[in-house]
Each structure stands twice: as C-alpha cells, then as structure tokens.
mmCIF file of C-alpha atoms and ligand atoms in Angstrom:
data_model
loop_
_atom_site.group_PDB
_atom_site.id
_atom_site.type_symbol
_atom_site.label_atom_id
_atom_site.label_comp_id
_atom_site.label_asym_id
_atom_site.label_seq_id
_atom_site.Cartn_x
_atom_site.Cartn_y
_atom_site.Cartn_z
ATOM 1 C CA MET A 753 10.857 49.398 48.569
ATOM 2 C CA PHE A 754 8.187 48.304 46.039
ATOM 3 C CA SER A 755 8.243 50.082 42.367
ATOM 4 C CA LYS A 756 4.232 51.060 41.507
ATOM 5 C CA ASP A 757 5.292 49.664 38.289
ATOM 6 C CA GLY A 758 6.532 46.287 39.720
ATOM 7 C CA ASN A 759 3.476 46.201 41.734
ATOM 8 C CA GLN A 760 0.913 47.099 38.791
ATOM 9 C CA LYS A 761 2.090 44.804 36.267
ATOM 10 C CA ASP A 762 0.071 41.192 36.539
ATOM 11 C CA ILE A 763 -3.066 43.191 37.348
ATOM 12 C CA LYS A 764 -5.374 42.386 35.118
ATOM 13 C CA THR A 765 -9.934 42.434 35.819
ATOM 14 C CA PRO A 766 -10.803 39.411 34.844
ATOM 15 C CA ARG A 767 -14.531 38.381 33.486
ATOM 16 C CA ILE A 768 -15.580 35.678 36.103
ATOM 17 C CA VAL A 769 -18.693 32.810 36.258
ATOM 18 C CA ASP A 770 -20.525 33.956 38.827
ATOM 19 C CA VAL A 771 -21.404 30.537 40.105
ATOM 20 C CA VAL A 772 -18.909 28.291 42.445
ATOM 21 C CA TRP A 773 -19.150 24.409 42.332
ATOM 22 C CA HIS A 774 -18.863 23.687 45.873
ATOM 23 C CA ASP A 775 -18.768 20.248 46.982
ATOM 24 C CA GLY A 776 -21.634 18.709 45.280
ATOM 25 C CA GLU A 777 -24.113 21.828 44.525
ATOM 26 C CA PHE A 778 -23.485 25.038 42.385
ATOM 27 C CA ILE A 779 -23.511 28.274 44.653
ATOM 28 C CA LYS A 780 -23.117 31.879 43.537
ATOM 29 C CA TRP A 781 -19.389 33.525 43.434
ATOM 30 C CA ASN A 782 -20.617 35.978 46.557
ATOM 31 C CA ASP A 783 -21.091 32.892 48.481
ATOM 32 C CA ALA A 784 -18.250 31.159 48.347
ATOM 33 C CA LYS A 785 -16.470 32.426 51.704
ATOM 34 C CA VAL A 786 -14.283 30.746 54.336
ATOM 35 C CA HIS A 787 -13.956 32.025 57.704
ATOM 36 C CA VAL A 788 -10.762 33.700 58.585
ATOM 37 C CA MET A 789 -9.679 31.280 61.497
ATOM 38 C CA SER A 790 -9.917 28.345 58.209
ATOM 39 C CA HIS A 791 -6.544 26.359 58.520
ATOM 40 C CA VAL A 792 -5.498 27.047 55.110
ATOM 41 C CA LEU A 793 -5.038 30.513 55.938
ATOM 42 C CA HIS A 794 -2.630 29.992 58.704
ATOM 43 C CA TYR A 795 -0.942 27.179 57.590
ATOM 44 C CA GLY A 796 -1.249 26.886 54.041
ATOM 45 C CA SER A 797 -3.046 23.306 53.942
ATOM 46 C CA SER A 798 -4.668 23.666 50.336
ATOM 47 C CA ILE A 799 -4.218 21.837 47.090
ATOM 48 C CA PHE A 800 -5.156 22.873 43.556
ATOM 49 C CA GLU A 801 -5.788 22.848 39.738
ATOM 50 C CA GLY A 802 -5.172 25.520 36.966
ATOM 51 C CA ILE A 803 -7.140 23.869 33.846
ATOM 52 C CA ARG A 804 -7.695 25.441 30.632
ATOM 53 C CA CYS A 805 -11.097 25.681 28.242
ATOM 54 C CA TYR A 806 -10.611 26.575 24.657
ATOM 55 C CA SER A 807 -12.967 27.689 22.433
ATOM 56 C CA THR A 808 -13.444 25.546 19.492
ATOM 57 C CA LYS A 809 -15.186 25.390 16.075
ATOM 58 C CA GLN A 810 -17.275 22.655 18.557
ATOM 59 C CA GLY A 811 -17.800 24.735 21.041
ATOM 60 C CA PRO A 812 -15.708 25.012 24.235
ATOM 61 C CA ALA A 813 -13.352 21.993 25.142
ATOM 62 C CA ILE A 814 -11.290 21.209 28.387
ATOM 63 C CA PHE A 815 -8.252 20.755 27.997
ATOM 64 C CA ARG A 816 -6.716 17.589 29.288
ATOM 65 C CA LEU A 817 -8.837 17.364 31.960
ATOM 66 C CA ARG A 818 -8.985 14.108 33.203
ATOM 67 C CA GLU A 819 -4.860 14.432 33.866
ATOM 68 C CA HIS A 820 -5.497 17.564 35.650
ATOM 69 C CA ILE A 821 -7.907 15.866 37.850
ATOM 70 C CA GLN A 822 -5.739 13.010 38.466
ATOM 71 C CA ARG A 823 -2.948 15.454 39.375
ATOM 72 C CA PHE A 824 -5.785 16.907 42.115
ATOM 73 C CA LEU A 825 -5.879 13.402 43.345
ATOM 74 C CA ASN A 826 -2.414 12.604 43.253
ATOM 75 C CA SER A 827 -1.607 16.006 45.204
ATOM 76 C CA ALA A 828 -4.796 15.434 47.923
ATOM 77 C CA LYS A 829 -3.002 11.911 48.240
ATOM 78 C CA ILE A 830 0.311 13.835 49.808
ATOM 79 C CA TYR A 831 -0.923 15.782 51.558
ATOM 80 C CA ARG A 832 -3.370 12.595 52.983
ATOM 81 C CA MET A 833 -6.491 14.874 52.644
ATOM 82 C CA ASP A 834 -9.021 12.077 53.536
ATOM 83 C CA HIS A 835 -12.115 13.263 50.536
ATOM 84 C CA ALA A 836 -14.561 11.341 49.015
ATOM 85 C CA TRP A 837 -14.384 12.788 45.782
ATOM 86 C CA THR A 838 -13.612 11.234 42.436
ATOM 87 C CA MET A 839 -12.430 11.395 39.136
ATOM 88 C CA ASP A 840 -15.541 11.160 37.413
ATOM 89 C CA GLU A 841 -17.436 13.459 39.936
ATOM 90 C CA LEU A 842 -15.005 15.911 39.862
ATOM 91 C CA CYS A 843 -14.845 15.427 35.764
ATOM 92 C CA THR A 844 -18.174 16.438 35.608
ATOM 93 C CA ALA A 845 -18.437 18.977 38.169
ATOM 94 C CA SER A 846 -15.903 20.933 35.937
ATOM 95 C CA ILE A 847 -17.681 20.187 32.935
ATOM 96 C CA GLU A 848 -21.489 21.455 34.324
ATOM 97 C CA LEU A 849 -19.282 24.518 35.634
ATOM 98 C CA VAL A 850 -18.506 25.528 32.217
ATOM 99 C CA LYS A 851 -21.697 24.688 30.869
ATOM 100 C CA ARG A 852 -23.105 26.791 32.993
ATOM 101 C CA SER A 853 -20.773 29.603 32.723
ATOM 102 C CA GLY A 854 -21.820 29.942 28.976
ATOM 103 C CA MET A 855 -18.176 30.866 28.226
ATOM 104 C CA ASP A 856 -16.458 30.034 25.201
ATOM 105 C CA GLN A 857 -13.227 29.871 27.142
ATOM 106 C CA CYS A 858 -12.373 30.176 30.237
ATOM 107 C CA TYR A 859 -9.923 28.529 33.133
ATOM 108 C CA LEU A 860 -11.139 26.213 36.038
ATOM 109 C CA ARG A 861 -9.690 26.320 39.517
ATOM 110 C CA PRO A 862 -10.245 23.168 41.227
ATOM 111 C CA ILE A 863 -9.373 23.493 45.541
ATOM 112 C CA LEU A 864 -9.445 21.439 48.118
ATOM 113 C CA PHE A 865 -8.325 22.706 51.482
ATOM 114 C CA ARG A 866 -8.890 22.295 55.181
ATOM 115 C CA SER A 867 -11.526 24.530 56.436
ATOM 116 C CA LEU A 868 -13.061 25.057 60.120
ATOM 117 C CA ASP A 869 -15.892 23.201 62.092
ATOM 118 C CA GLU A 870 -17.048 26.507 63.700
ATOM 119 C CA GLU A 871 -19.047 24.016 66.317
ATOM 120 C CA HIS A 872 -15.073 21.883 66.488
ATOM 121 C CA PRO A 873 -12.862 24.695 66.152
ATOM 122 C CA ALA A 874 -9.337 23.520 65.824
ATOM 123 C CA PHE A 875 -6.581 25.669 65.597
ATOM 124 C CA GLY A 876 -3.268 24.030 65.962
ATOM 125 C CA VAL A 877 -0.949 22.473 62.901
ATOM 126 C CA ASN A 878 -2.351 19.296 62.989
ATOM 127 C CA PRO A 879 -4.698 19.343 60.105
ATOM 128 C CA PHE A 880 -6.655 16.080 60.801
ATOM 129 C CA PRO A 881 -9.331 17.545 63.111
ATOM 130 C CA ASN A 882 -10.452 20.579 60.107
ATOM 131 C CA PRO A 883 -12.959 19.640 57.739
ATOM 132 C CA LEU A 884 -12.089 19.581 53.833
ATOM 133 C CA ALA A 885 -14.096 21.812 51.623
ATOM 134 C CA CYS A 886 -14.117 21.696 47.726
ATOM 135 C CA TYR A 887 -14.959 24.447 45.515
ATOM 136 C CA ILE A 888 -14.484 24.836 41.801
ATOM 137 C CA GLY A 889 -14.007 28.496 40.399
ATOM 138 C CA ALA A 890 -13.611 29.398 37.046
ATOM 139 C CA TRP A 891 -13.184 33.127 35.166
ATOM 140 C CA ASP A 892 -11.642 33.733 32.006
ATOM 141 C CA TRP A 893 -7.974 34.082 31.265
ATOM 142 C CA GLY A 894 -6.311 36.015 28.479
ATOM 143 C CA LYS A 895 -2.518 35.149 28.103
ATOM 144 C CA TYR A 896 -1.009 34.895 31.295
ATOM 145 C CA LEU A 897 2.540 36.622 30.498
ATOM 146 C CA GLY A 898 1.189 39.422 28.136
ATOM 147 C CA ASP A 899 -0.245 38.818 24.538
ATOM 148 C CA GLU A 900 2.658 40.379 22.734
ATOM 149 C CA ALA A 901 5.102 37.323 24.815
ATOM 150 C CA ILE A 902 3.386 34.488 21.959
ATOM 151 C CA GLU A 903 5.406 36.098 19.414
ATOM 152 C CA GLN A 904 8.167 38.069 20.709
ATOM 153 C CA GLY A 905 8.754 36.215 23.866
ATOM 154 C CA VAL A 906 9.789 37.650 27.661
ATOM 155 C CA ASP A 907 12.892 38.410 29.308
ATOM 156 C CA VAL A 908 13.382 36.928 32.551
ATOM 157 C CA CYS A 909 16.270 36.483 34.946
ATOM 158 C CA VAL A 910 17.683 33.578 37.183
ATOM 159 C CA SER A 911 16.355 34.258 40.709
ATOM 160 C CA THR A 912 18.082 34.376 43.886
ATOM 161 C CA TRP A 913 15.647 31.756 45.474
ATOM 162 C CA ASN A 914 15.909 28.279 44.836
ATOM 163 C CA ARG A 915 13.078 25.859 43.834
ATOM 164 C CA LEU A 916 12.255 23.263 46.765
ATOM 165 C CA THR A 917 14.131 20.632 47.948
ATOM 166 C CA PRO A 918 12.282 17.211 47.428
ATOM 167 C CA ASN A 919 12.473 16.402 51.402
ATOM 168 C CA SER A 920 11.130 19.864 52.343
ATOM 169 C CA MET A 921 7.876 20.057 50.200
ATOM 170 C CA PRO A 922 7.313 18.298 47.555
ATOM 171 C CA ALA A 923 6.978 19.866 44.291
ATOM 172 C CA MET A 924 5.138 17.197 42.499
ATOM 173 C CA ALA A 925 2.103 18.242 44.433
ATOM 174 C CA LYS A 926 0.691 21.383 43.362
ATOM 175 C CA SER A 927 -0.287 22.533 46.813
ATOM 176 C CA GLY A 928 -1.043 26.177 47.423
ATOM 177 C CA ALA A 929 2.182 26.487 50.338
ATOM 178 C CA ASN A 930 4.461 25.732 46.998
ATOM 179 C CA TYR A 931 3.464 29.182 45.875
ATOM 180 C CA MET A 932 4.745 31.218 48.766
ATOM 181 C CA ASN A 933 7.986 30.441 47.132
ATOM 182 C CA SER A 934 6.622 30.944 43.574
ATOM 183 C CA GLN A 935 5.877 34.178 44.676
ATOM 184 C CA LEU A 936 9.321 34.895 46.111
ATOM 185 C CA ILE A 937 10.442 34.474 42.656
ATOM 186 C CA LYS A 938 8.054 36.254 40.502
ATOM 187 C CA MET A 939 7.988 39.411 42.878
ATOM 188 C CA GLU A 940 11.597 39.193 42.297
ATOM 189 C CA ALA A 941 11.861 39.486 38.815
ATOM 190 C CA LEU A 942 8.828 41.811 38.584
ATOM 191 C CA LEU A 943 10.519 44.477 41.006
ATOM 192 C CA ASN A 944 13.958 43.643 38.960
ATOM 193 C CA GLY A 945 12.316 44.388 35.583
ATOM 194 C CA PHE A 946 11.574 40.807 34.267
ATOM 195 C CA ALA A 947 8.506 39.174 32.946
ATOM 196 C CA GLU A 948 9.118 36.226 35.197
ATOM 197 C CA GLY A 949 12.078 34.424 37.116
ATOM 198 C CA ILE A 950 13.672 31.003 36.546
ATOM 199 C CA ALA A 951 14.657 28.761 39.833
ATOM 200 C CA LEU A 952 17.675 26.401 39.963
ATOM 201 C CA ASP A 953 16.662 23.150 42.532
ATOM 202 C CA ASP A 954 18.705 22.824 45.580
ATOM 203 C CA ARG A 955 21.952 21.568 43.974
ATOM 204 C CA GLY A 956 22.307 24.462 41.444
ATOM 205 C CA TYR A 957 20.165 22.738 38.397
ATOM 206 C CA VAL A 958 17.497 24.639 36.246
ATOM 207 C CA SER A 959 14.110 23.835 37.551
ATOM 208 C CA GLU A 960 11.029 25.598 36.541
ATOM 209 C CA GLY A 961 9.420 28.945 36.366
ATOM 210 C CA SER A 962 7.339 30.101 39.188
ATOM 211 C CA GLY A 963 4.198 28.893 37.184
ATOM 212 C CA GLU A 964 5.441 27.524 34.404
ATOM 213 C CA ASN A 965 8.021 24.533 33.398
ATOM 214 C CA ILE A 966 11.068 24.997 30.949
ATOM 215 C CA PHE A 967 12.375 23.624 27.789
ATOM 216 C CA LEU A 968 15.845 24.334 25.807
ATOM 217 C CA VAL A 969 16.984 24.074 22.343
ATOM 218 C CA THR A 970 20.255 23.096 21.685
ATOM 219 C CA GLY A 971 20.871 22.520 17.856
ATOM 220 C CA ASP A 972 17.937 20.026 16.932
ATOM 221 C CA VAL A 973 17.522 18.621 20.285
ATOM 222 C CA VAL A 974 15.045 19.740 23.152
ATOM 223 C CA LEU A 975 15.896 19.405 26.779
ATOM 224 C CA THR A 976 13.636 19.599 29.790
ATOM 225 C CA PRO A 977 14.365 18.971 33.288
ATOM 226 C CA PRO A 978 13.601 16.016 34.852
ATOM 227 C CA LEU A 979 11.429 15.399 38.242
ATOM 228 C CA SER A 980 13.862 15.082 40.404
ATOM 229 C CA SER A 981 15.413 18.593 39.877
ATOM 230 C CA SER A 982 12.237 19.638 42.118
ATOM 231 C CA ILE A 983 9.645 20.491 39.105
ATOM 232 C CA LEU A 984 6.096 20.325 39.257
ATOM 233 C CA PRO A 985 4.842 17.959 36.839
ATOM 234 C CA GLY A 986 3.112 20.255 34.503
ATOM 235 C CA ILE A 987 0.436 18.883 32.091
ATOM 236 C CA THR A 988 1.370 20.917 29.607
ATOM 237 C CA ARG A 989 5.052 19.882 29.680
ATOM 238 C CA ASP A 990 3.491 16.334 28.959
ATOM 239 C CA SER A 991 2.022 17.592 25.806
ATOM 240 C CA VAL A 992 4.899 19.403 24.575
ATOM 241 C CA ILE A 993 6.953 16.451 24.840
ATOM 242 C CA GLN A 994 4.279 14.347 23.258
ATOM 243 C CA ILE A 995 3.895 16.801 20.458
ATOM 244 C CA CYS A 996 7.620 16.806 19.852
ATOM 245 C CA GLN A 997 7.405 12.993 19.188
ATOM 246 C CA GLU A 998 4.641 13.786 16.757
ATOM 247 C CA LEU A 999 6.905 16.353 14.937
ATOM 248 C CA GLY A 1000 9.948 13.769 14.940
ATOM 249 C CA ILE A 1001 11.715 16.473 17.328
ATOM 250 C CA THR A 1002 14.106 14.393 19.938
ATOM 251 C CA ILE A 1003 13.397 15.582 23.268
ATOM 252 C CA LYS A 1004 15.113 14.742 26.480
ATOM 253 C CA GLU A 1005 14.853 14.919 30.180
ATOM 254 C CA ARG A 1006 18.366 15.929 31.307
ATOM 255 C CA THR A 1007 19.621 17.716 34.333
ATOM 256 C CA ILE A 1008 20.240 21.414 32.830
ATOM 257 C CA GLN A 1009 23.020 23.891 34.152
ATOM 258 C CA ARG A 1010 22.032 27.553 34.737
ATOM 259 C CA ALA A 1011 25.420 28.517 31.993
ATOM 260 C CA ALA A 1012 23.457 26.403 29.157
ATOM 261 C CA LEU A 1013 20.166 28.791 29.414
ATOM 262 C CA TYR A 1014 22.539 31.727 28.398
ATOM 263 C CA VAL A 1015 24.310 29.844 25.101
ATOM 264 C CA ALA A 1016 20.562 27.835 24.499
ATOM 265 C CA ASP A 1017 19.651 28.365 20.938
ATOM 266 C CA GLU A 1018 15.752 28.982 21.801
ATOM 267 C CA LEU A 1019 14.301 28.420 25.479
ATOM 268 C CA PHE A 1020 10.709 28.468 26.123
ATOM 269 C CA PHE A 1021 8.146 28.099 28.686
ATOM 270 C CA SER A 1022 5.673 25.367 29.154
ATOM 271 C CA GLY A 1023 2.156 25.920 31.321
ATOM 272 C CA THR A 1024 -1.509 25.984 31.632
ATOM 273 C CA ALA A 1025 -1.454 29.508 32.230
ATOM 274 C CA ALA A 1026 1.635 30.455 30.116
ATOM 275 C CA GLU A 1027 0.558 27.593 27.315
ATOM 276 C CA VAL A 1028 3.721 27.720 24.773
ATOM 277 C CA THR A 1029 6.007 30.769 25.510
ATOM 278 C CA PRO A 1030 9.110 31.672 23.989
ATOM 279 C CA ILE A 1031 11.589 33.348 26.190
ATOM 280 C CA ARG A 1032 13.715 35.643 24.517
ATOM 281 C CA SER A 1033 16.600 37.013 27.370
ATOM 282 C CA VAL A 1034 17.902 35.713 30.754
ATOM 283 C CA ASP A 1035 19.588 37.817 32.771
ATOM 284 C CA ARG A 1036 19.624 40.371 30.126
ATOM 285 C CA ILE A 1037 21.350 38.072 27.905
ATOM 286 C CA THR A 1038 20.038 36.815 24.670
ATOM 287 C CA VAL A 1039 18.924 33.857 24.048
ATOM 288 C CA GLY A 1040 19.773 32.574 20.097
ATOM 289 C CA GLN A 1041 18.773 35.636 17.706
ATOM 290 C CA GLY A 1042 16.117 36.928 20.659
ATOM 291 C CA GLY A 1043 12.306 36.296 19.973
ATOM 292 C CA ARG A 1044 10.728 33.028 19.340
ATOM 293 C CA GLY A 1045 12.749 30.583 17.662
ATOM 294 C CA PRO A 1046 12.194 27.995 14.145
ATOM 295 C CA ILE A 1047 11.482 25.105 16.844
ATOM 296 C CA THR A 1048 9.436 26.507 19.506
ATOM 297 C CA GLU A 1049 7.135 28.292 16.632
ATOM 298 C CA LYS A 1050 6.698 24.556 15.291
ATOM 299 C CA ILE A 1051 5.981 23.430 18.691
ATOM 300 C CA GLN A 1052 4.041 26.228 19.716
ATOM 301 C CA LYS A 1053 1.657 25.978 16.476
ATOM 302 C CA LEU A 1054 1.124 23.030 16.924
ATOM 303 C CA PHE A 1055 0.492 23.083 20.524
ATOM 304 C CA PHE A 1056 -2.635 25.964 19.800
ATOM 305 C CA GLU A 1057 -4.002 23.780 16.677
ATOM 306 C CA ILE A 1058 -4.838 20.766 18.574
ATOM 307 C CA THR A 1059 -6.260 23.743 21.809
ATOM 308 C CA LYS A 1060 -8.250 24.446 19.136
ATOM 309 C CA GLY A 1061 -9.328 21.380 18.048
ATOM 310 C CA GLU A 1062 -8.110 22.209 14.989
ATOM 311 C CA HIS A 1063 -5.449 19.249 14.652
ATOM 312 C CA PRO A 1064 -5.929 15.776 16.367
ATOM 313 C CA ALA A 1065 -4.377 15.450 19.463
ATOM 314 C CA PRO A 1066 -2.040 12.617 20.184
ATOM 315 C CA GLY A 1067 -4.658 10.597 22.932
ATOM 316 C CA GLU A 1068 -7.973 12.457 23.731
ATOM 317 C CA TRP A 1069 -6.846 15.536 24.899
ATOM 318 C CA LEU A 1070 -10.078 17.878 24.325
ATOM 319 C CA THR A 1071 -13.553 16.973 26.337
ATOM 320 C CA TYR A 1072 -15.938 18.700 24.239
ATOM 321 C CA ILE A 1073 -18.650 19.849 26.421
ATOM 322 C CA ARG A 1074 -21.802 20.227 24.174
ATOM 323 C CA GLU A 1075 -20.803 16.486 23.271
ATOM 324 C CA GLN A 1076 -21.166 15.379 27.280
ATOM 325 C CA LYS A 1077 -24.964 14.281 28.005
ATOM 326 C CA PRO A 1078 -26.964 15.830 30.482
ATOM 327 C CA ALA A 1079 -26.747 13.592 33.209
ATOM 328 C CA ALA A 1080 -30.154 13.264 35.484
ATOM 329 C CA ALA A 1081 -29.638 16.268 37.863
ATOM 330 C CA ASP A 1082 -29.831 15.502 41.997
ATOM 331 C CA ASN A 1083 -31.504 17.820 44.255
ATOM 332 C CA ASN A 1084 -28.762 20.112 43.875
ATOM 333 C CA GLY A 1085 -28.716 20.481 40.299
ATOM 334 C CA PHE A 1086 -25.827 18.312 40.383
ATOM 335 C CA SER A 1087 -25.466 15.883 37.502
ATOM 336 C CA ALA A 1088 -23.294 12.448 38.176
ATOM 337 C CA ALA A 1089 -22.512 11.714 34.747
ATOM 338 C CA LYS A 1090 -19.630 9.480 33.850
ATOM 339 C CA ILE A 1091 -17.291 10.863 31.424
ATOM 340 C CA GLY A 1092 -13.966 10.314 29.331
ATOM 341 C CA LYS A 1093 -12.073 7.074 28.336
ATOM 342 C CA ASP A 1094 -13.474 4.951 30.514
ATOM 343 C CA ASP A 1095 -15.029 4.417 33.839
ATOM 344 C CA SER A 1096 -12.447 3.995 36.127
ATOM 345 C CA ASP A 1097 -10.889 6.254 38.725
ATOM 346 C CA THR A 1098 -7.063 5.413 37.933
ATOM 347 C CA ALA A 1099 -6.354 7.201 35.116
ATOM 348 C CA PRO A 1100 -3.327 5.534 33.015
ATOM 349 C CA ILE A 1101 0.347 6.063 33.701
ATOM 350 C CA LEU A 1102 1.321 9.080 32.392
ATOM 351 C CA SER A 1103 5.182 10.459 32.420
ATOM 352 C CA PHE A 1104 4.190 13.705 34.425
ATOM 353 C CA GLN A 1105 3.035 10.926 37.236
ATOM 354 C CA THR A 1106 6.742 9.725 38.553
ATOM 355 C CA ALA A 1107 9.879 11.109 39.373
ATOM 356 C CA ALA A 1108 12.111 10.566 36.468
ATOM 357 C CA GLN A 1109 15.737 9.994 36.936
ATOM 358 C CA ASP A 1110 18.461 12.266 35.608
HETATM 359 C C1 PLP B 1123 5.337 25.828 39.499
HETATM 360 C C2 PLP B 1123 5.154 25.607 38.099
HETATM 361 N N1 PLP B 1123 5.661 24.866 37.289
HETATM 362 C C3 PLP B 1123 4.661 24.114 36.168
HETATM 363 C C4 PLP B 1123 3.664 24.270 35.817
HETATM 364 C C5 PLP B 1123 2.865 23.955 34.505
HETATM 365 O O1 PLP B 1123 2.176 22.979 34.771
HETATM 366 P P1 PLP B 1123 1.411 22.680 33.960
HETATM 367 O O2 PLP B 1123 1.591 23.006 32.689
HETATM 368 O O3 PLP B 1123 0.150 21.793 34.164
HETATM 369 O O4 PLP B 1123 -0.379 23.397 34.098
HETATM 370 C C6 PLP B 1123 2.617 25.059 36.391
HETATM 371 C C7 PLP B 1123 1.382 25.737 36.531
HETATM 372 O O5 PLP B 1123 0.391 25.030 36.768
HETATM 373 C C8 PLP B 1123 3.517 25.813 37.990
HETATM 374 O O6 PLP B 1123 2.495 26.639 38.984
#
C-alpha cells in the first residue's frame, strides 16, 4: 500500500541542539522524555509553535518571536491550558536556547502538553487532572519543500481530505491534534507523487496546505483565504500581507474556489517552514507559466532580505540574539530578562489573531 518513495521523501537528518528548555531549566536532549501513558500521546492534547531563527550579518535573529509566542498563548487559552508562563519568560527561554545552541540559524519548537502525574495517574479524556509540561527544542532545518522549490516551485494536488470545521477543531489554535488532519493531506499527496496537498474547507472553498497558507495572484492582485476558511492564522501569511502593502501590491482576503487555483497567474505557499514557496502546478494543471511568477518573486525576494536583516522590516520582526542582555541567571541558569518592544504581556492585535470575515 505504501510506496517506498512516499515514505522516504521527507527524510533528512537534521542537526539538533543538544539542550532543551523544560519548565524553566535547560536539560540535555536525551533527558527530554515523557511517560508513554501521558495524556498527550492518547488524546492529542498539545499546542505548539514553529519559529525560525535566521542567520544575519549581526548574528542569529529570531523571526517574529513575540507574535509566535502570542499565538502559542492563544492556543493554550483556547484549550484551557492553565499554565503560568508569560510572554517574556517564553521569549527569554527561546533566546537563551539559541544562545546555547551556538548555531547561526535554527528552528525553534515550543510545545505545551498534558503529561502524566505518576503519583496520581489519570487516564480519561478529561484533561484537567493531568499536569502541564512545557518544552522548547531546536534544530537546524533547511528548505522544507526542497532546495529547488524556492526557485522552481512545487507540484501539488487538491486533497480529498477537508480542513477542519470551525466548530469541531479550531484551526486558529496550533494544536498537535490538528496535525492528524495535516498528515492525511500530506501522506495522500506524497503517495500520489505530489510535494504537498491543498485542503478545501467544509464548504468547498480553498483553505490551506497541510503546513502552509496559500496565496493566489490574478493580474496584479494577490488574494488569500480569510480565517473563516479554517486556516491557521499564519505569521508568514501576516508578513506577506504587510510585504505586499509595502510593495504597493493590492492584497485581499477572499474565499477562493478550487477552480480559481487552475486559472491563477501565480500561486505560492507561505509558512515558517516553507517560507515563500511557489506552486508550479495543481492537479497536474500548470499554474501560469509554470514556475515562479514575477509577483511571487518580488514578495519572496523582500521576505528573504528582511529575514536576513538586509532590508528593514515593516515592524520589529527580528530579535537579534547578540543584542539581548544576559540577565542574572537563577539557580537553573534560566534568565528572566525582559525582551521585545514593551514590558507588557499583551502584544498588539495583529491581523492573524481574529477571524476576519470574507
Ligand atoms: C496548517 C498550517 N497552516 C499554515 C501555517 C503557516 O503558519 P506560519 O506562517 O505561522 O508558520 C502552518 C505552519 O505552521 C501550518 O501548519
């Protein structure tokens, strides 16, 4: 049933950071373990983030750290995960981890989940008796959809699987369980020879890829599905919207029909892992000229210049690691320095935080 090829496609051995942040202290990678009877393994009770730290001339810089942590806090709130971590503590932990990694660039993975109280174990669906655990791991991750994809684009299909319905699993929370749906989409695409699948929402409108948001270019206008099409409110999506505004390109949130994908001039994915990746065909129908279109190239170029610190960002998008003061460390070597634009735990309301109407 499973072709060898489909199984092998995603396999690359990443360079990992050998320390992991765990509830306020740094532990060895090999010690970052959970009990197999943890609630999360049985019922999918985790929320997480994916954040890139880029190599710049001024050293490593984390991309839109506060926005990612804000989404992490939002996801935890939706799932009633009553933890004590603040925006500043989680930002500081992420910065410390990059410092300790010694890497120039990496990918950060904060995760909060329901584990197991071994003295008073609870095994039911009710998550409340289970303690929460928070970790941040990191590794070096290359181009998610392949090195050539950035220039040449990827071949994708429309999935037979729909994205989540808003009243079943909230797509705006980045929960581990949502990625069972993503896995169905991804496996089907890979086994049919495509790099990625695009899911429709429950009404039949275009939603997103298994791990990316999608943009469509028609003439000189860029369109992207609204949050009401059951998408994750992507931080790269928000960045692309702001980049379009900076470039004077008209950008609109619109419901998009499947057929519009086939007749688009250009299509591209956005995501922390996928960055800005052109789509060159959908269901074996060539998109535009087949490859990276001129508007995608313009947006992609500015995106990469901003992430490399070579072009000013529309906001405070880069947290430069070397500029962060080493704050007094506590007993665990964990520092509680405040970082970012202000001292509050409340980030400004951004376009990715609310479910916009069509
Ligand atoms: C389902 C899904 N949609 C969209 C995105 C893009 O979001 P972001 O740009 O914040 O990485 C991701 C990646 O995290 C994703 O998993």
